[in-house]
Tab-separated table of C-alpha atoms (C1' of nucleotides) in Angstrom:
chain	number	residue	atom	x	y	z
A	7	MET	CA	-84.227	126.794	-48.705
A	8	LYS	CA	-81.261	125.715	-46.479
A	9	SER	CA	-81.695	123.487	-44.179
A	10	ASN	CA	-82.854	124.554	-40.551
A	11	CYS	CA	-81.093	123.335	-36.819
A	12	ILE	CA	-83.662	121.163	-34.642
A	13	LYS	CA	-83.102	123.629	-31.382
A	14	ASP	CA	-83.504	126.998	-33.996
A	15	LEU	CA	-86.787	125.520	-35.208
A	16	LYS	CA	-88.661	127.189	-32.244
A	17	LYS	CA	-89.532	130.652	-34.624
A	18	TYR	CA	-91.191	128.913	-37.624
A	19	PHE	CA	-94.359	128.054	-36.176
A	20	ASP	CA	-96.541	127.293	-38.855
A	21	LYS	CA	-93.695	128.210	-42.012
A	22	ASP	CA	-92.283	125.411	-44.567
A	23	VAL	CA	-88.716	124.290	-42.364
A	24	ILE	CA	-86.449	121.885	-43.982
A	25	VAL	CA	-84.906	119.409	-41.044
A	26	GLN	CA	-82.008	117.340	-41.430
A	27	GLY	CA	-81.232	114.653	-38.938
A	28	PHE	CA	-80.874	110.786	-37.802
A	29	VAL	CA	-83.844	108.600	-37.626
A	30	ASP	CA	-84.018	108.686	-34.056
A	31	SER	CA	-87.130	106.327	-33.437
A	32	ILE	CA	-90.416	105.034	-35.218
A	33	ARG	CA	-93.380	104.680	-33.476
A	34	ASP	CA	-96.033	103.192	-36.247
A	35	LEU	CA	-99.285	102.660	-35.220
A	36	GLN	CA	-102.650	101.692	-37.126
A	37	TYR	CA	-103.918	105.329	-38.470
A	38	VAL	CA	-100.627	107.196	-37.133
A	39	GLN	CA	-96.641	107.200	-37.725
A	40	PHE	CA	-94.092	108.916	-35.205
A	41	VAL	CA	-90.684	109.643	-36.571
A	42	ILE	CA	-88.328	111.575	-34.271
A	43	LEU	CA	-85.291	113.246	-36.432
A	44	ARG	CA	-82.065	113.977	-33.875
A	45	ASP	CA	-79.112	116.299	-35.316
A	46	GLY	CA	-76.908	116.642	-32.826
A	47	ASN	CA	-78.551	116.450	-29.569
A	48	ASP	CA	-81.748	117.563	-30.436
A	49	LYS	CA	-84.909	116.218	-31.522
A	50	VAL	CA	-88.236	117.041	-32.765
A	51	GLN	CA	-90.984	115.236	-33.831
A	52	MET	CA	-92.423	114.452	-37.627
A	53	THR	CA	-96.520	113.152	-37.886
A	54	ILE	CA	-97.773	111.302	-40.708
A	55	GLU	CA	-101.676	110.852	-40.685
A	56	LYS	CA	-102.113	107.464	-43.102
A	57	GLU	CA	-104.073	108.922	-44.669
A	58	GLY	CA	-104.123	110.513	-47.786
A	59	ASN	CA	-100.453	110.223	-47.779
A	60	GLU	CA	-99.516	106.773	-49.013
A	61	LYS	CA	-96.097	107.472	-50.195
A	62	LEU	CA	-95.074	109.414	-46.529
A	63	VAL	CA	-95.592	106.200	-45.453
A	64	GLU	CA	-94.316	103.907	-47.495
A	65	ILE	CA	-90.969	105.587	-46.993
A	66	VAL	CA	-90.980	105.422	-43.118
A	67	SER	CA	-91.992	102.734	-43.030
A	68	ASN	CA	-88.979	100.469	-44.600
A	69	LEU	CA	-87.139	103.836	-42.617
A	70	THR	CA	-84.314	102.031	-39.983
A	71	LEU	CA	-83.069	103.480	-37.018
A	72	GLU	CA	-80.054	105.782	-36.902
A	73	SER	CA	-80.510	106.796	-40.841
A	74	THR	CA	-80.174	110.155	-42.125
A	75	ILE	CA	-83.693	111.706	-43.334
A	76	LYS	CA	-84.220	115.607	-45.175
A	77	VAL	CA	-88.235	116.623	-44.071
A	78	THR	CA	-89.777	119.081	-46.082
A	79	GLY	CA	-92.813	120.264	-44.200
A	80	LYS	CA	-94.823	122.581	-42.307
A	81	LEU	CA	-94.376	123.077	-38.368
A	82	LEU	CA	-96.804	122.601	-35.711
A	83	GLU	CA	-97.054	123.751	-31.807
A	84	SER	CA	-98.852	121.164	-30.982
A	85	PRO	CA	-98.697	121.042	-27.153
A	86	LYS	CA	-99.722	117.301	-26.278
A	87	VAL	CA	-96.617	116.587	-27.957
A	88	LYS	CA	-93.831	115.892	-25.543
A	89	LEU	CA	-91.346	116.548	-26.804
A	90	ASN	CA	-90.217	119.918	-27.370
A	91	GLY	CA	-94.519	120.629	-27.185
A	92	MET	CA	-93.935	121.298	-31.588
A	93	GLU	CA	-94.634	118.780	-34.549
A	94	LEU	CA	-92.871	118.834	-37.906
A	95	ILE	CA	-95.722	118.067	-40.993
A	96	PRO	CA	-94.383	116.457	-43.621
A	97	THR	CA	-94.197	117.061	-47.329
A	98	ILE	CA	-91.412	115.232	-49.074
A	99	ILE	CA	-89.288	113.183	-47.389
A	100	GLU	CA	-85.207	112.310	-48.442
A	101	VAL	CA	-83.638	109.166	-47.125
A	102	THR	CA	-79.841	110.619	-47.791
A	103	SER	CA	-78.561	107.954	-46.392
A	104	THR	CA	-79.661	104.499	-44.765
A	105	SER	CA	-78.723	101.819	-41.521
A	106	LEU	CA	-78.086	98.618	-40.597
A	107	SER	CA	-81.470	97.348	-39.180
A	108	GLU	CA	-79.449	96.033	-36.741
A	109	LEU	CA	-77.501	97.788	-34.668
A	110	PRO	CA	-74.326	97.136	-33.420
A	111	ILE	CA	-74.512	98.651	-29.797
A	112	ASP	CA	-77.479	99.726	-28.774
A	113	ILE	CA	-76.925	103.639	-28.335
A	114	LYS	CA	-79.588	105.083	-26.159
A	115	LYS	CA	-78.928	102.879	-23.013
A	116	MET	CA	-74.545	102.948	-23.178
A	117	ASP	CA	-75.233	99.996	-19.660
A	118	ASN	CA	-76.283	97.516	-22.778
A	119	ALA	CA	-72.974	97.344	-24.220
A	120	LEU	CA	-69.745	96.259	-22.862
A	121	ARG	CA	-67.588	99.496	-22.821
A	122	GLU	CA	-65.333	97.730	-24.557
A	123	THR	CA	-67.141	96.906	-27.329
A	124	ARG	CA	-68.381	100.422	-27.495
A	125	LEU	CA	-65.440	101.679	-28.036
A	126	ASP	CA	-64.604	99.036	-31.017
A	127	TYR	CA	-67.823	100.844	-33.075
A	128	ARG	CA	-66.975	104.660	-30.782
A	129	PHE	CA	-68.701	106.428	-33.963
A	130	LEU	CA	-71.791	105.474	-32.534
A	131	ASP	CA	-71.123	105.027	-29.353
A	132	LEU	CA	-70.700	109.310	-30.107
A	133	ARG	CA	-73.872	109.292	-30.686
A	134	ASN	CA	-75.088	108.790	-27.087
A	135	GLU	CA	-76.473	112.320	-25.796
A	136	LYS	CA	-73.689	112.483	-22.701
A	137	ASN	CA	-70.760	111.796	-25.467
A	138	ASN	CA	-72.451	114.499	-27.220
A	139	LEU	CA	-73.514	116.561	-24.523
A	140	PHE	CA	-69.503	115.978	-23.604
A	141	PHE	CA	-67.973	116.470	-25.802
A	142	LYS	CA	-69.919	120.033	-25.968
A	143	CYS	CA	-68.505	121.054	-23.464
A	144	GLN	CA	-64.839	119.629	-23.391
A	145	THR	CA	-64.897	121.915	-26.586
A	146	THR	CA	-66.500	125.042	-23.563
A	147	VAL	CA	-63.335	123.751	-21.579
A	148	LEU	CA	-60.699	124.150	-23.522
A	149	ASN	CA	-61.920	128.346	-25.662
A	150	ALA	CA	-62.165	129.157	-21.800
A	151	MET	CA	-58.611	127.923	-20.994
A	152	ARG	CA	-57.497	129.772	-24.104
A	153	ASN	CA	-59.277	132.574	-23.530
A	154	TYR	CA	-57.533	132.707	-20.046
A	155	TRP	CA	-54.779	133.067	-21.274
A	156	TYR	CA	-55.071	134.500	-24.368
A	157	GLU	CA	-56.196	137.784	-21.950
A	158	ASN	CA	-53.165	137.578	-19.720
A	159	GLY	CA	-50.563	137.848	-22.509
A	160	PHE	CA	-49.910	133.943	-23.210
A	161	ILE	CA	-48.163	133.567	-26.662
A	162	GLU	CA	-49.542	130.438	-27.984
A	163	ILE	CA	-46.668	127.808	-28.530
A	164	ASN	CA	-46.644	124.743	-31.191
A	165	THR	CA	-43.388	122.183	-30.393
A	166	PRO	CA	-42.027	119.504	-32.571
A	167	LYS	CA	-43.161	116.120	-31.960
A	168	ILE	CA	-40.953	114.141	-32.941
A	169	CYS	CA	-37.853	114.703	-31.130
A	170	ALA	CA	-33.892	113.055	-31.080
A	171	GLN	CA	-34.075	112.284	-27.338
A	172	ALA	CA	-36.693	111.923	-24.576
A	173	ALA	CA	-37.900	115.078	-22.857
A	174	GLU	CA	-37.751	113.198	-19.213
A	175	SER	CA	-35.106	110.238	-19.014
A	176	GLY	CA	-35.969	107.666	-17.946
A	177	ALA	CA	-39.903	107.713	-18.787
A	178	GLU	CA	-40.470	105.046	-22.047
A	179	VAL	CA	-41.025	106.424	-25.347
A	180	PHE	CA	-42.137	106.002	-28.882
A	181	LYS	CA	-39.176	104.762	-30.874
A	182	LEU	CA	-38.575	106.077	-34.490
A	183	ASP	CA	-36.617	105.821	-37.512
A	184	TYR	CA	-35.664	109.051	-39.059
A	185	PHE	CA	-34.530	109.337	-42.324
A	186	GLY	CA	-31.807	106.400	-40.586
A	187	GLN	CA	-31.236	109.102	-37.734
A	188	LYS	CA	-32.834	108.062	-33.797
A	189	ALA	CA	-36.409	109.751	-33.261
A	190	CYS	CA	-38.324	109.690	-30.758
A	191	LEU	CA	-42.378	110.887	-30.489
A	192	SER	CA	-42.465	113.742	-27.611
A	193	GLN	CA	-43.658	112.916	-24.464
A	194	SER	CA	-44.122	116.460	-23.473
A	195	PRO	CA	-43.177	120.064	-24.648
A	196	GLN	CA	-41.482	120.673	-20.911
A	197	PHE	CA	-37.864	121.380	-23.477
A	198	TYR	CA	-39.611	123.512	-25.930
A	199	LYS	CA	-41.939	125.773	-23.598
A	200	GLN	CA	-38.652	126.901	-21.248
A	201	MET	CA	-37.065	127.456	-25.152
A	202	CYS	CA	-39.577	129.628	-24.871
A	203	MET	CA	-38.515	131.594	-21.937
A	204	ALA	CA	-35.172	131.445	-22.789
A	205	SER	CA	-36.422	132.964	-25.667
A	206	GLY	CA	-38.194	135.621	-23.464
A	207	PHE	CA	-41.916	135.625	-24.267
A	208	SER	CA	-42.859	135.536	-21.033
A	209	LYS	CA	-45.794	133.525	-20.979
A	210	VAL	CA	-46.109	130.416	-22.914
A	211	PHE	CA	-49.001	127.917	-23.844
A	212	GLU	CA	-49.534	124.410	-25.913
A	213	ILE	CA	-52.369	122.580	-25.889
A	214	GLY	CA	-51.211	119.375	-27.991
A	215	PRO	CA	-50.100	115.921	-28.055
A	216	ALA	CA	-48.023	113.937	-26.322
A	217	PHE	CA	-47.623	109.998	-26.159
A	218	ARG	CA	-46.187	107.543	-23.556
A	219	ALA	CA	-45.314	104.147	-24.334
A	220	GLU	CA	-45.491	102.942	-20.812
A	221	ASN	CA	-47.354	100.034	-20.805
A	222	SER	CA	-49.281	101.410	-18.059
A	223	HIS	CA	-52.631	99.178	-18.031
A	224	THR	CA	-55.854	101.800	-15.476
A	225	SER	CA	-58.707	103.188	-16.077
A	226	TYR	CA	-56.594	106.867	-16.509
A	227	HIS	CA	-53.386	106.246	-18.609
A	228	ALA	CA	-53.360	106.284	-22.356
A	229	THR	CA	-50.664	106.243	-24.875
A	230	GLU	CA	-51.151	109.738	-26.464
A	231	ILE	CA	-52.962	112.274	-24.600
A	232	GLU	CA	-53.483	115.816	-25.393
A	233	MET	CA	-51.286	117.895	-23.112
A	234	VAL	CA	-52.119	120.887	-21.889
A	235	ASP	CA	-49.227	123.338	-20.824
A	236	ALA	CA	-48.196	126.643	-19.264
A	237	GLU	CA	-44.476	127.851	-18.541
A	238	ILE	CA	-44.248	131.786	-17.150
A	239	SER	CA	-41.289	134.101	-16.316
A	240	TRP	CA	-39.956	136.767	-14.401
A	241	ILE	CA	-41.873	134.825	-11.592
A	242	ASP	CA	-40.174	135.183	-7.459
A	243	SER	CA	-41.667	131.309	-6.404
A	244	VAL	CA	-43.387	127.953	-7.895
A	245	ASP	CA	-46.413	129.850	-5.556
A	246	ASP	CA	-46.424	131.953	-8.550
A	247	VAL	CA	-47.501	129.375	-10.460
A	248	MET	CA	-50.380	127.753	-8.325
A	249	ALA	CA	-51.696	130.985	-8.458
A	250	MET	CA	-51.940	131.466	-11.961
A	251	GLN	CA	-53.487	127.563	-12.053
A	252	GLU	CA	-56.032	128.170	-9.237
A	253	ALA	CA	-57.339	131.353	-11.050
A	254	TRP	CA	-56.587	129.770	-14.911
A	255	THR	CA	-58.734	126.425	-13.140
A	256	LYS	CA	-61.518	127.669	-11.237
A	257	ASN	CA	-62.922	130.106	-14.186
A	258	TYR	CA	-63.159	127.306	-16.714
A	259	MET	CA	-65.085	125.882	-14.140
A	260	ASN	CA	-67.144	128.196	-13.477
A	261	LYS	CA	-67.457	128.322	-17.615
A	262	LEU	CA	-68.471	125.397	-17.314
A	263	LYS	CA	-71.192	125.337	-15.387
A	264	GLU	CA	-72.836	128.869	-16.437
A	265	VAL	CA	-72.937	127.228	-20.231
A	266	HIS	CA	-73.906	124.110	-19.118
A	267	GLY	CA	-74.370	123.766	-15.719
A	268	GLU	CA	-78.211	122.624	-16.272
A	269	GLU	CA	-77.554	120.461	-18.745
A	270	ILE	CA	-74.385	118.458	-16.835
A	271	LYS	CA	-76.632	117.811	-14.027
A	272	LYS	CA	-80.147	116.757	-16.171
A	273	LEU	CA	-78.018	113.868	-18.243
A	274	PHE	CA	-74.759	113.155	-15.823
A	275	ASN	CA	-77.107	113.942	-12.523
A	276	LEU	CA	-74.157	115.889	-11.011
A	277	GLU	CA	-73.453	119.659	-9.866
A	278	VAL	CA	-69.698	121.113	-11.535
A	279	SER	CA	-67.542	121.246	-8.114
A	280	ASP	CA	-68.037	124.392	-7.325
A	281	VAL	CA	-64.549	126.929	-6.616
A	282	SER	CA	-65.110	129.270	-5.078
A	283	ASN	CA	-62.676	129.419	-1.684
A	284	SER	CA	-59.539	128.976	-2.410
A	285	PHE	CA	-57.185	125.462	-2.828
A	286	PRO	CA	-55.596	123.923	-0.333
A	287	LYS	CA	-51.735	124.008	0.059
A	288	ILE	CA	-50.857	120.531	2.043
A	289	GLU	CA	-46.950	119.658	2.697
A	290	LEU	CA	-46.732	116.136	1.394
A	291	ALA	CA	-45.373	115.566	4.466
A	292	SER	CA	-48.304	116.786	6.674
A	293	ALA	CA	-50.706	114.635	4.297
A	294	LYS	CA	-48.845	111.543	4.937
A	295	GLN	CA	-49.096	112.900	8.718
A	296	ILE	CA	-53.121	113.352	8.143
A	297	ILE	CA	-54.117	110.414	5.978
A	298	LYS	CA	-51.868	108.726	8.883
A	299	GLU	CA	-53.681	109.851	12.071
A	300	LYS	CA	-56.903	110.509	10.116
A	301	TYR	CA	-57.417	107.509	8.295
A	302	ASN	CA	-55.399	105.440	10.286
A	303	TYR	CA	-53.059	104.614	6.712
A	304	VAL	CA	-49.864	103.932	6.130
A	305	SER	CA	-47.912	104.110	2.276
A	306	ASP	CA	-44.845	101.712	1.441
A	307	LYS	CA	-43.728	104.984	-0.503
A	308	VAL	CA	-42.246	107.349	1.231
A	309	ASP	CA	-41.531	110.067	-1.261
A	310	ASP	CA	-44.963	109.944	-3.343
A	311	LEU	CA	-48.663	109.263	-2.353
A	312	ASP	CA	-50.567	106.102	-2.957
A	313	ARG	CA	-53.434	106.491	-4.884
A	314	LYS	CA	-55.339	105.152	-2.329
A	315	GLU	CA	-53.777	108.399	-0.683
A	316	GLU	CA	-54.486	110.425	-3.188
A	317	GLU	CA	-57.879	109.592	-2.186
A	318	LEU	CA	-57.496	110.123	0.874
A	319	ILE	CA	-56.137	113.532	1.018
A	320	CYS	CA	-58.918	114.847	-2.062
A	321	LYS	CA	-61.580	113.614	0.684
A	322	TYR	CA	-59.836	115.295	3.539
A	323	ALA	CA	-59.331	118.556	1.709
A	324	LYS	CA	-62.605	118.428	0.815
A	325	GLU	CA	-64.099	117.569	4.020
A	326	LYS	CA	-62.341	119.823	5.825
A	327	TYR	CA	-61.950	123.071	3.205
A	328	LYS	CA	-64.892	121.967	0.926
A	329	SER	CA	-62.087	121.863	-2.135
A	330	ASP	CA	-62.422	119.154	-4.568
A	331	PHE	CA	-58.907	120.893	-5.628
A	332	VAL	CA	-55.755	120.017	-3.201
A	333	PHE	CA	-52.292	120.847	-4.242
A	334	ILE	CA	-49.816	119.205	-2.376
A	335	THR	CA	-46.164	120.282	-1.257
A	336	LYS	CA	-42.615	120.251	-0.383
A	337	TRP	CA	-41.847	116.912	-2.503
A	338	PRO	CA	-38.189	115.392	-2.223
A	339	PHE	CA	-36.614	116.654	-5.211
A	340	SER	CA	-35.729	112.398	-5.154
A	341	SER	CA	-38.626	111.904	-6.741
A	342	ARG	CA	-38.944	114.456	-8.888
A	343	PRO	CA	-36.604	115.162	-12.277
A	344	PHE	CA	-33.599	116.877	-12.289
A	345	TYR	CA	-35.152	120.346	-13.875
A	346	HIS	CA	-37.081	120.873	-11.497
A	347	MET	CA	-35.315	123.405	-8.671
A	348	LYS	CA	-34.258	123.138	-5.427
A	349	ASP	CA	-35.378	125.309	-2.220
A	350	SER	CA	-32.841	126.007	0.201
A	351	GLU	CA	-32.946	122.410	1.974
A	352	GLY	CA	-33.526	120.700	-0.875
A	353	TYR	CA	-37.271	120.148	-1.774
A	354	SER	CA	-38.380	120.155	-5.286
A	355	MET	CA	-39.972	123.459	-5.586
A	356	SER	CA	-43.134	121.636	-7.258
A	357	TYR	CA	-46.826	120.877	-6.910
A	358	ASP	CA	-49.036	118.533	-7.235
A	359	LEU	CA	-52.832	119.337	-8.619
A	360	LEU	CA	-54.927	116.900	-7.753
A	361	PHE	CA	-58.949	117.332	-8.342
A	362	LYS	CA	-61.278	114.108	-6.939
A	363	GLY	CA	-58.757	111.702	-5.967
A	364	LEU	CA	-56.221	112.084	-8.725
A	365	GLU	CA	-53.617	113.488	-9.577
A	366	ILE	CA	-53.666	115.749	-12.530
A	367	THR	CA	-51.014	117.978	-13.336
A	368	THR	CA	-47.270	118.416	-11.712
A	369	GLY	CA	-45.733	122.052	-11.941
A	370	ALA	CA	-42.796	123.233	-10.675
A	371	GLN	CA	-39.982	126.366	-10.256
A	372	ARG	CA	-37.582	125.303	-13.638
A	373	GLU	CA	-33.630	125.621	-12.059
A	374	HIS	CA	-32.499	128.503	-14.794
A	375	ARG	CA	-29.432	128.884	-13.232
A	376	VAL	CA	-27.499	126.389	-15.435
A	377	ASP	CA	-24.262	125.476	-13.687
A	378	ILE	CA	-25.982	124.253	-10.396
A	379	LEU	CA	-28.850	122.482	-13.330
A	380	GLU	CA	-25.627	120.954	-14.623
A	381	LYS	CA	-24.791	119.427	-11.539
A	382	GLN	CA	-28.248	118.018	-10.910
A	383	ILE	CA	-28.088	116.043	-14.047
A	384	ILE	CA	-25.264	115.053	-12.973
A	385	GLU	CA	-27.536	113.797	-9.677
A	386	LYS	CA	-29.558	112.052	-11.991
A	387	GLY	CA	-27.288	110.143	-13.006
A	388	ILE	CA	-27.801	111.088	-16.554
A	389	ASP	CA	-25.050	112.170	-18.561
A	390	PRO	CA	-24.634	115.778	-19.797
A	391	LYS	CA	-23.941	115.162	-22.915
A	392	GLU	CA	-27.277	113.689	-23.703
A	393	LEU	CA	-28.618	117.204	-23.099
A	394	GLN	CA	-26.299	119.492	-24.166
A	395	PHE	CA	-28.840	120.667	-27.048
A	396	TYR	CA	-30.753	121.519	-23.698
A	397	ILE	CA	-28.315	122.938	-20.935
A	398	ASP	CA	-27.233	125.151	-24.108
A	399	PHE	CA	-30.907	127.341	-23.687
A	400	PHE	CA	-30.254	128.753	-20.018
A	401	LYS	CA	-26.293	129.519	-21.183
A	402	CYS	CA	-27.337	133.284	-22.697
A	403	GLY	CA	-28.958	134.148	-19.901
A	404	CYS	CA	-33.025	132.562	-19.441
A	405	PRO	CA	-35.912	134.809	-16.463
A	406	PRO	CA	-36.998	132.476	-13.462
A	407	HIS	CA	-39.519	130.769	-14.807
A	408	GLY	CA	-41.963	127.971	-14.324
A	409	GLY	CA	-45.269	126.143	-15.151
A	410	PHE	CA	-47.104	122.913	-15.283
A	411	GLY	CA	-47.993	120.610	-17.575
A	412	PHE	CA	-51.001	118.302	-17.565
A	413	GLY	CA	-53.658	115.788	-18.722
A	414	LEU	CA	-57.295	116.880	-20.710
A	415	SER	CA	-58.922	113.365	-20.634
A	416	ARG	CA	-57.809	113.155	-16.808
A	417	VAL	CA	-59.405	116.429	-15.908
A	418	MET	CA	-62.399	115.453	-19.011
A	419	MET	CA	-63.070	112.528	-16.566
A	420	GLN	CA	-62.916	114.075	-13.160
A	421	ILE	CA	-65.203	116.453	-13.852
A	422	PHE	CA	-68.004	114.551	-14.495
A	423	GLU	CA	-66.679	111.096	-12.801
A	424	ILE	CA	-66.494	109.052	-15.424
A	425	ASP	CA	-64.612	105.746	-14.377
A	426	ASN	CA	-62.859	105.405	-17.258
A	427	ILE	CA	-60.775	107.949	-19.162
A	428	ARG	CA	-61.535	105.589	-22.575
A	429	GLU	CA	-65.517	107.069	-22.353
A	430	ALA	CA	-63.662	110.883	-21.949
A	431	THR	CA	-61.248	110.704	-25.093
A	432	LEU	CA	-62.694	111.189	-27.986
A	433	ILE	CA	-60.336	108.168	-30.157
A	434	TYR	CA	-58.522	106.853	-27.375
A	435	ARG	CA	-55.010	104.971	-27.458
A	436	GLY	CA	-54.006	102.434	-25.194
A	437	PRO	CA	-51.128	99.946	-24.925
A	438	THR	CA	-54.317	97.691	-26.249
A	439	ARG	CA	-56.608	99.654	-28.179
A	440	LEU	CA	-54.984	101.048	-31.723
A	441	ASN	CA	-58.378	101.456	-33.686
A	442	PRO	CA	-60.719	102.493	-34.777
B	21	G	C1'	-44.619	94.897	-15.893
B	22	G	C1'	-47.148	91.536	-11.600
B	23	U	C1'	-51.464	89.699	-9.458
B	24	U	C1'	-56.309	88.175	-10.870
B	25	C	C1'	-60.189	87.287	-13.179
B	26	C	C1'	-63.593	86.857	-18.765
B	27	G	C1'	-64.903	84.878	-24.049
B	28	U	C1'	-72.296	81.705	-25.014
B	29	G	C1'	-77.493	84.151	-30.717
B	30	G	C1'	-77.010	92.232	-32.899
B	31	U	C1'	-76.272	93.248	-27.585
B	32	G	C1'	-76.021	92.392	-23.071
B	33	U	C1'	-76.508	87.834	-19.383
B	34	A	C1'	-77.925	82.875	-17.384
B	35	G	C1'	-76.120	78.262	-17.413
B	36	U	C1'	-71.165	73.644	-11.934
B	37	G	C1'	-70.864	66.099	-17.174
B	38	G	C1'	-76.821	64.350	-20.542
B	39	U	C1'	-81.080	71.059	-21.405
B	40	U	C1'	-85.544	72.016	-27.416
B	41	A	C1'	-79.071	76.556	-24.483
B	42	U	C1'	-81.954	80.626	-20.357
B	43	C	C1'	-84.055	85.491	-19.729
B	44	A	C1'	-84.438	91.090	-21.540
B	45	C	C1'	-83.650	94.613	-24.961
B	46	G	C1'	-82.332	94.850	-30.420
B	47	U	C1'	-85.003	93.040	-35.612
B	48	C	C1'	-88.795	90.562	-38.632
B	49	U	C1'	-93.984	89.325	-39.154
B	50	G	C1'	-98.894	90.561	-38.361
B	51	C	C1'	-102.677	93.612	-35.023
B	52	C	C1'	-103.484	97.894	-32.236
B	53	U	C1'	-107.522	105.604	-33.525
B	54	G	C1'	-101.650	110.074	-31.205
B	55	U	C1'	-97.902	107.848	-29.742
B	56	C	C1'	-94.334	109.995	-26.737
B	57	A	C1'	-89.860	104.211	-22.526
B	58	C	C1'	-96.711	102.765	-27.199
B	59	G	C1'	-99.090	98.545	-26.108
B	60	C	C1'	-100.633	92.850	-27.772
B	61	A	C1'	-99.752	88.512	-30.072
B	62	G	C1'	-95.583	85.462	-32.937
B	63	A	C1'	-91.462	83.958	-35.734
B	64	A	C1'	-86.125	84.210	-37.134
B	65	G	C1'	-81.734	84.719	-34.670
B	66	A	C1'	-75.568	81.153	-31.569
B	67	U	C1'	-70.148	75.877	-35.579
B	68	C	C1'	-70.452	78.525	-26.761
B	69	G	C1'	-63.039	82.333	-29.289
B	70	C	C1'	-59.844	79.179	-31.482
B	71	C	C1'	-56.727	73.808	-31.349
B	72	G	C1'	-55.941	69.538	-28.347
B	73	G	C1'	-56.757	66.131	-24.466
B	74	U	C1'	-60.467	63.342	-20.067
B	75	C	C1'	-65.204	61.043	-20.965
B	76	C	C1'	-69.713	56.057	-23.223
B	77	G	C1'	-70.671	62.296	-23.493
B	78	A	C1'	-68.387	68.892	-22.465
B	79	A	C1'	-70.671	75.619	-23.249
B	80	C	C1'	-69.411	72.633	-18.964
B	81	C	C1'	-63.328	69.567	-16.610
B	82	C	C1'	-57.708	69.841	-17.397
B	83	G	C1'	-53.773	71.864	-21.804
B	84	G	C1'	-52.421	75.120	-24.239
B	85	U	C1'	-53.118	79.358	-27.035
B	86	C	C1'	-55.213	83.920	-29.434
B	87	G	C1'	-57.678	87.761	-27.677
B	88	G	C1'	-59.796	91.505	-23.646
B	89	A	C1'	-60.889	93.514	-18.958
B	90	A	C1'	-59.534	95.038	-12.778
B	91	C	C1'	-56.537	96.389	-9.864
B	92	C	C1'	-51.290	97.656	-9.165
B	93	G	C1'	-46.435	100.147	-10.246
B	94	C	C1'	-45.088	104.127	-13.850
B	95	C	C1'	-46.970	108.881	-14.743
B	96	A	C1'	-51.139	113.931	-16.838
RNA sequence: GGUUCCGUGGUGUAGUGGUUAUCACGUCUGCCUGUCACGCAGAAGAUCGCCGGUCCGAACCCGGUCGGAACCGCCA
């Protein structure tokens, strides 16, 4: 007989079952012992009457919390048991692994240990039910993202992470020795997804790692991130990119709410954002004007939003348009990379998507006309020779195209209103965190 | 990279020059007729990050060092 998942046990009342799990808690009373078993996020109570069960009592008396056991026994329906109204009466208990009697961190109450201590013992921290649910939800989100793209004719690509040069010059890269040649870790699949446009793939996406050697000490930066990138051809303007991202975003947000909304409400005391309204689009200059008039705040930054402005404009969008998402459009070319297309007024045809007060995406129409592209490279002070391989992509015909990229953990942390990306990443990498 | 702050039992903390180094959770032992945040009693557990200095005396003051965090900047 195979082991059963605890969540499927209801089908087996009055039958013999085998269940495996972690020892979640033990309550040892005078005449009876209760052991709560946990697999994944689901729990079941095992009950042992002491009289006549000396062997089992002996095993349970020596159990430590978080050890793993395999239990064979009969499942009874017991309304008096608060945990799912059932209990398991064991005949055999096999200890399959033994845990330390004293755990390094308290996994039941996350607040009982500092974040850094919990990250040191991430394998234990992840046993916490909130963390378990979080990564189930991330799986649902990733699945919904992919499904939307599969259903809309996108090709999934996997681009190299070892590259000869940086994808966006100026940003810090991790350098490495590549058989005597200089190489670096990819910061973004930007150039290669554009290459796929020149290759006639029309619509592509990639979900994969990106590496940033920036010594950023904030709650929303990491040195290794999971990037979600998409690029589409035959567009008329950057609006087509925004429309695609909006429809795609609504799809995964709705799916998350549909599948896990109730559990999220219960464990995180949180409502998944409603996305039934259109995402508002506000031009950068208007955003600054609104922030000044409504919140009496003026930033030192002229061609970008600072952190406070991001929060304020999101607050405004929430109040006025009932949306947690807001597009900021019409950016000065000075604050954007060379590969963004300029409009007739010289603005970059790009946008940022903000979500609950934080930037989660930059998207744009790309400059696919090789002569203009070369001019923009020079305008940004880059030697075109360094980007020759990239410029060549556009010499043999290339569709008008655009796309976006975003950091998975940053979006997940915003959905769940987790205040630090370290907790929204399975195994975090940052300037001072290389282990585990 | 800039600014600010923090290192005390397993965990989280109290502690502004002399304390038996506080409290909670956890751990261990005993008790407790079914618990479900079980309860009750007791016990063990800390070279106060490290090195040096001041002082009769340092967890506490000073210097250095190591480790870490928050915010800002850079971005996703």
